[in-house]
Structure formats: C-alpha cells, structure tokens
Short mmCIF file of C-alpha atoms and ligand atoms in Angstrom, two decimals:
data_model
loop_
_atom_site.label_atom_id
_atom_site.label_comp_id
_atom_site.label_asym_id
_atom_site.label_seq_id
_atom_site.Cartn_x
_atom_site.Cartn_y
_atom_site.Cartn_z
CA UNK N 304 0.00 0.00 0.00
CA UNK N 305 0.94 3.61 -0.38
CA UNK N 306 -0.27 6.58 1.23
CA UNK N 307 0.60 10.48 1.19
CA UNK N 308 1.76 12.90 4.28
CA UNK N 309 1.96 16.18 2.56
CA UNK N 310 3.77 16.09 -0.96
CA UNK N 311 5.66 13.10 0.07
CA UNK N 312 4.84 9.10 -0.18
CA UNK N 313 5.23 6.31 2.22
CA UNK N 314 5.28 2.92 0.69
CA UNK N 315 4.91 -0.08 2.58
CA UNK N 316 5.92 -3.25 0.60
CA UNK N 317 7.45 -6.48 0.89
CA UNK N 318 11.27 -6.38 0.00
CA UNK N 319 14.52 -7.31 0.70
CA UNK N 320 16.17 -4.05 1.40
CA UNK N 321 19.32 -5.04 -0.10
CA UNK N 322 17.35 -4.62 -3.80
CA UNK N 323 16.40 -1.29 -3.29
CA UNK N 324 17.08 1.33 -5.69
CA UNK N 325 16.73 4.49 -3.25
CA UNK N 326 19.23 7.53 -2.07
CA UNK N 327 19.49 5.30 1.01
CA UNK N 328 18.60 2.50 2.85
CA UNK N 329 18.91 2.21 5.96
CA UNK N 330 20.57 -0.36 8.04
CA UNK N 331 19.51 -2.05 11.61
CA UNK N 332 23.47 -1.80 12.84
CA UNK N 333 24.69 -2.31 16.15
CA UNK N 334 26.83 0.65 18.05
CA UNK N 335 30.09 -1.27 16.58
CA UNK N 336 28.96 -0.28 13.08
CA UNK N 337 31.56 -3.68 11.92
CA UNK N 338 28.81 -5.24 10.56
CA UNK N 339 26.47 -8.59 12.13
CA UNK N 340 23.42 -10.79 11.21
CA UNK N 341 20.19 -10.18 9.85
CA UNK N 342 20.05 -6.81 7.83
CA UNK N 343 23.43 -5.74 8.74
CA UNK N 344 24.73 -8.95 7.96
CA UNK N 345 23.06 -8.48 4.49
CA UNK N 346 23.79 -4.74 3.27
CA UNK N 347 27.59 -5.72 4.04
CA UNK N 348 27.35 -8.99 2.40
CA UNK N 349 26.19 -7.01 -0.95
CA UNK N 350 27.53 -4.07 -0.32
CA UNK N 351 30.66 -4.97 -0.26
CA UNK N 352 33.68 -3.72 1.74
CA UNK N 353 33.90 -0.22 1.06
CA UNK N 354 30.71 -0.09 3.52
CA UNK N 355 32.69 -1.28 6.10
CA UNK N 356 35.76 0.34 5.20
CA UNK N 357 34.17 3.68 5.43
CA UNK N 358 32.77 2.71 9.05
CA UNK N 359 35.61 1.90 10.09
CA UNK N 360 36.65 5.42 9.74
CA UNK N 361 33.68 6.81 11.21
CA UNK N 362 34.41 4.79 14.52
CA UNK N 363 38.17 5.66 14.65
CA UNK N 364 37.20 9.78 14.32
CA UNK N 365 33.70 10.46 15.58
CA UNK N 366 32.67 7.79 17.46
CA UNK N 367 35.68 5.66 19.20
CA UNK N 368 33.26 4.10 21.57
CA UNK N 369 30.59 2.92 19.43
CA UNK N 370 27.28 4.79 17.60
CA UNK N 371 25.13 5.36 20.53
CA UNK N 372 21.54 3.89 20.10
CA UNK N 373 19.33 6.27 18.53
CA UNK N 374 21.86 8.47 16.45
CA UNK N 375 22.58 7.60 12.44
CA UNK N 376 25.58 7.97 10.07
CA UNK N 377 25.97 7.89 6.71
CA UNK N 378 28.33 6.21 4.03
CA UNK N 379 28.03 5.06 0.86
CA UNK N 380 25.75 2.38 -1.07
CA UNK N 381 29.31 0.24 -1.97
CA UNK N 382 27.89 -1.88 -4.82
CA UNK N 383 24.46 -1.58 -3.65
CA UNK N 384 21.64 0.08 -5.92
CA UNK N 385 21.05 1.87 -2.96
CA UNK N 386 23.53 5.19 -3.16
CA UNK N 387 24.11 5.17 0.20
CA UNK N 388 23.24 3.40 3.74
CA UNK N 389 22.31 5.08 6.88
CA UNK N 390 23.22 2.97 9.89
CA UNK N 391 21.04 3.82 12.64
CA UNK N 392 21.34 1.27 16.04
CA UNK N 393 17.59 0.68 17.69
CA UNK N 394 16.96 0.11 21.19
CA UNK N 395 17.44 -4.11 22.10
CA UNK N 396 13.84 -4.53 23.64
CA UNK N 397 13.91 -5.06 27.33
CA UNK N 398 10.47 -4.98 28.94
CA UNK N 399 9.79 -1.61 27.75
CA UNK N 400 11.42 0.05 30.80
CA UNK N 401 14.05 1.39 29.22
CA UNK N 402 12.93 4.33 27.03
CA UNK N 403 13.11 1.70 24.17
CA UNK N 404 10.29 3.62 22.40
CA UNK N 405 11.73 7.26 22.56
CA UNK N 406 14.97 5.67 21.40
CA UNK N 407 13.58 3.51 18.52
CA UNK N 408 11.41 7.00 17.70
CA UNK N 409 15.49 8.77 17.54
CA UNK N 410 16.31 5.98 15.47
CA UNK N 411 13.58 6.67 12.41
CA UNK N 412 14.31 10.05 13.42
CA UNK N 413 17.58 11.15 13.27
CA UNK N 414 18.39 8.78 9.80
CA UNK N 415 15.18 11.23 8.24
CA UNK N 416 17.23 13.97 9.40
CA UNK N 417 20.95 12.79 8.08
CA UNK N 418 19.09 11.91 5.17
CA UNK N 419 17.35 15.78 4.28
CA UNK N 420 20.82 16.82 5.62
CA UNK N 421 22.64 15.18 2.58
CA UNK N 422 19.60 16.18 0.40
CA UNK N 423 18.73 13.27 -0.09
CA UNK N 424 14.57 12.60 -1.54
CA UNK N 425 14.48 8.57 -0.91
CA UNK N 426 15.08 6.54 1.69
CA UNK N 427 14.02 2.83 2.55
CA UNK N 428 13.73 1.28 5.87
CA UNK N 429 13.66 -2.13 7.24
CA UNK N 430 11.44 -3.06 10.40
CA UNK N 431 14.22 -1.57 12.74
CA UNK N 432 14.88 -3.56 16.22
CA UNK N 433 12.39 -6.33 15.89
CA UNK N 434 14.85 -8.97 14.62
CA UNK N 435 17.56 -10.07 17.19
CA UNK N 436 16.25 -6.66 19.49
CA UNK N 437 13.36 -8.53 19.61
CA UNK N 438 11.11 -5.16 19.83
CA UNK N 439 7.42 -6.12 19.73
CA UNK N 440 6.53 -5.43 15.77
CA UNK N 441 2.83 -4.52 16.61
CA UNK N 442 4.23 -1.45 18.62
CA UNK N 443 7.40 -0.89 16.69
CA UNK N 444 5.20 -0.06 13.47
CA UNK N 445 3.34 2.56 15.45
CA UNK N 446 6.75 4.11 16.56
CA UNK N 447 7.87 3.93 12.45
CA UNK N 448 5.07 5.08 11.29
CA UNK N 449 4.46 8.10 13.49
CA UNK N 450 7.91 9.25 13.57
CA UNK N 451 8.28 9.30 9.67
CA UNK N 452 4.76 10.89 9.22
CA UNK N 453 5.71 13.65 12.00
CA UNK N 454 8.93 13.99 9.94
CA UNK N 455 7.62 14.62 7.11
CA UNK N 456 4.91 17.13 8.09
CA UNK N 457 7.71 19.48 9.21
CA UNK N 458 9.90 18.74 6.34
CA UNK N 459 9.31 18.63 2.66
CA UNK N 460 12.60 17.62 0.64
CA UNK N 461 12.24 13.88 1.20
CA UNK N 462 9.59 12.75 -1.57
CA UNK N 463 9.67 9.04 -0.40
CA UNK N 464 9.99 7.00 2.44
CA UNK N 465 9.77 3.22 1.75
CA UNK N 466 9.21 0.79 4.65
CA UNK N 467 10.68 -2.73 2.86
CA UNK N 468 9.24 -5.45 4.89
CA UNK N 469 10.70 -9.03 4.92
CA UNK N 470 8.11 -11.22 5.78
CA UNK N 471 4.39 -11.44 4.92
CA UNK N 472 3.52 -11.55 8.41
CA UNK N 473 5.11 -8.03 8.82
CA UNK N 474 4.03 -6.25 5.65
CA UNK N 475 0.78 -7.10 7.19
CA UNK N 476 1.82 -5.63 10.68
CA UNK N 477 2.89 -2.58 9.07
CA UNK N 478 -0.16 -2.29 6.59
CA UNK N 479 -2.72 -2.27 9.25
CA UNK N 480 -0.84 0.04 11.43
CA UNK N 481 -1.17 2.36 8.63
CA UNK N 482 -4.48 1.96 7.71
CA UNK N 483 -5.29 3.05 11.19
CA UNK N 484 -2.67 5.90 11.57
CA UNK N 485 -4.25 7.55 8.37
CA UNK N 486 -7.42 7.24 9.55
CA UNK N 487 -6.83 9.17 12.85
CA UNK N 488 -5.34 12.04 11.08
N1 AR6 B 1122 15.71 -6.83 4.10
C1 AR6 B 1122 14.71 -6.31 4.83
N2 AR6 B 1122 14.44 -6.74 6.09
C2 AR6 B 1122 15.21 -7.72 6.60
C3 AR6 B 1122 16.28 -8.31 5.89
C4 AR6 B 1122 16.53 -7.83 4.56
N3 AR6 B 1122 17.50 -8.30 3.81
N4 AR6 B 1122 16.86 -9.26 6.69
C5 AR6 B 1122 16.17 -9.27 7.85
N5 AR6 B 1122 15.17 -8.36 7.81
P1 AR6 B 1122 17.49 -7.45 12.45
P2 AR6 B 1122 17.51 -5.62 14.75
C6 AR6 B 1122 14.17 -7.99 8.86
O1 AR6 B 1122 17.78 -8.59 13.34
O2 AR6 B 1122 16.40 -6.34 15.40
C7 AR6 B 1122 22.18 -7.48 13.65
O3 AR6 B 1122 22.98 -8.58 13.94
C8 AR6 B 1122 13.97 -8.97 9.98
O4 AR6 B 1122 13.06 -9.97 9.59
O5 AR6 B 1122 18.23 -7.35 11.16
O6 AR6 B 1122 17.48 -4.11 14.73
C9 AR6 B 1122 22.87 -6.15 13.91
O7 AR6 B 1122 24.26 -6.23 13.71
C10 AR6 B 1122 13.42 -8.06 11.07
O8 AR6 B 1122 12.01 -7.89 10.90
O9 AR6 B 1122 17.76 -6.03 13.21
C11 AR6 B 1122 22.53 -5.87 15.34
O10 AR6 B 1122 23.43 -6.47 16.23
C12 AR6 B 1122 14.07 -6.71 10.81
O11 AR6 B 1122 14.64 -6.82 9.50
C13 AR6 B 1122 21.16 -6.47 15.51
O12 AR6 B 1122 21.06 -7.50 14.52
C14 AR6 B 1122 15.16 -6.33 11.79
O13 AR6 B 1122 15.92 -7.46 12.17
C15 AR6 B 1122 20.07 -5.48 15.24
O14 AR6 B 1122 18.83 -6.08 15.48
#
C-alpha cells in the first residue's frame, strides 16, 4: 500500500532491502557499526567492503566508543543500488522500561534527518529492532510510522519513504498500522 503525508509518499511493501534502488537505505546496525546478522549482515554482504571500510573510519574519528543507540551515520551504497546506507542502532527490547520507544522513535528520526541533511529525496527502511532486538513489531510499526509521518509534516525535501518489509507476516503488521494511523489524522 501507499499513502501520502503532505507532498511526500510512504510505501509499505514487501522487499529485501538489499534490492532497493533508493538515495538510502537504511541499516539495523549495532553501536560497533563492523557489521552482524540479519540486515546488517546483508547490506555488508552485498555491499561490499567499502561499507565497512568507510565505518571503520567513522568509529576511529567520531565515534571511538561505538554509535550510541538512537543516532545515524551515513556512508556510501558500496555496490548496492542503494547510493548510500544510513546505519542507525535501535533500542534491544527489554520490557519496555528502558525508554526503548523514545529511542527507537530517535532511530527513524535522526536517519530522516541525516538523510534531508545530505539532500537526499528517498530513503528505505527495514522493520528496525524487531529482529535479534526482539522489539514487539505490533508497537514498533506505530513508533515507524508516526515518527516518519511527523517527519515529514515538518519537512518537505524527502519525496519518499519506503518501509521494505521481509516477511508477509510483517508487511501485514505494518499495513494495518497504517491503515489506522491515516485514519486518525
Ligand atoms: N531486508 C529487509 N528486512 C530484513 C532483511 C533484509 N535483507 N533481513 C532481515 N530483515 P534485524 P535488529 C528484517 O535482526 O532487530 C544485527 O545482527 C527482519 O526480519 O536485522 O534491529 C545487527 O548487527 C526483522 O524484521 O535487526 C545488530 O546487532 C528486521 O529486519 C542487531 O542485529 C530487523 O531485524 C540489530 O537487530
């Protein structure tokens, strides 16, 4: 399904993000930015090492101690379609006592923000934090979906935001949320 907040579009389809031809996707990293399982594991894999390579960097001059969870740097796509990848690092889910929604909120937030930054108009996400952070997917579509449509009511140089879900299960997760998001407003 698709749907429009202001001039822009949100798409919510079934994809692996890997074969998306956006400005950037954006990766589920962890604060090491060195690369992992799950969509990490598969941006590097196709991306090649130049990814890595160029995260490297960004951990030996801006962050020595690891991306903290919430924030979002950029590099390039390597030999991706994508042109370049946002790695963002979502709250692990623990219980929901530990600000894991504001955080996972920063997470959608702040790559929106590196991406208008780098003037960038399209940018695909995967279902951030509810693989191996094991974030409940019911509320973490809420969180992704009202942080991108807040986004992009205050900002209008992004054009479209893709949400490329894995699984049927969550492309229906995601589609529902929607469908009641628009409806409230
Ligand atoms: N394209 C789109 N979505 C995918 C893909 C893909 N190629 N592969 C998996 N997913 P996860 P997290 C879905 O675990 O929970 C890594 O090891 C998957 O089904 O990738 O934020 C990192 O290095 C799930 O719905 O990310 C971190 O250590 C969603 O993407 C840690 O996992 C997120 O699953 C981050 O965990």
């Amino acid at each position: 399904m698709e749907f429009k907040v202001g001039n822009a579009t949100i798409q919510i389809i079934k994809s692996d993000i890997t074969d998306i031809e956006a400005d950037a996707i954006v990766n589920a990293a962890n604060s090491m930015l060195l690369g992992g399982a799950g969509v990490d594991g598969a941006i590097h894999s196709k991306g090649g090492p130049k990814i890595l390579e160029e995260c490297k960097k960004i951990r030996a001059t801006e962050w020595p101690d690891g991306l903290p969870t919430g924030n979002a740097v950029i590099t390039s796509g390597g030999n991706l379609k994508a042109k370049h990848v946002i790695h963002t690092v979502g709250p692990i889910w623990r219980g929901g006592f530990y600000n894991e929604a504001k955080l996972l909120r920063a997470a959608y937030w702040n790559s929106l923000k590196l991406a208008s930054t780098n003037n960038l108009r399209s940018i695909a996400f995967p279902s951030i934090s509810t693989g191996s952070y094991n974030y409940p997917t019911d509320e973490a579509s809420q969180i992704a979906i009202n942080a991108i449509k807040d986004y992009l009511k205050k900002e209008n140089k992004i054009e479209t935001v893709i949400l490329a879900l894995y699984s049927d299960k969550n492309l229906e997760i995601y589609t529902k949320t929607s469908q009641a998001l628009i409806t409230k407003n």
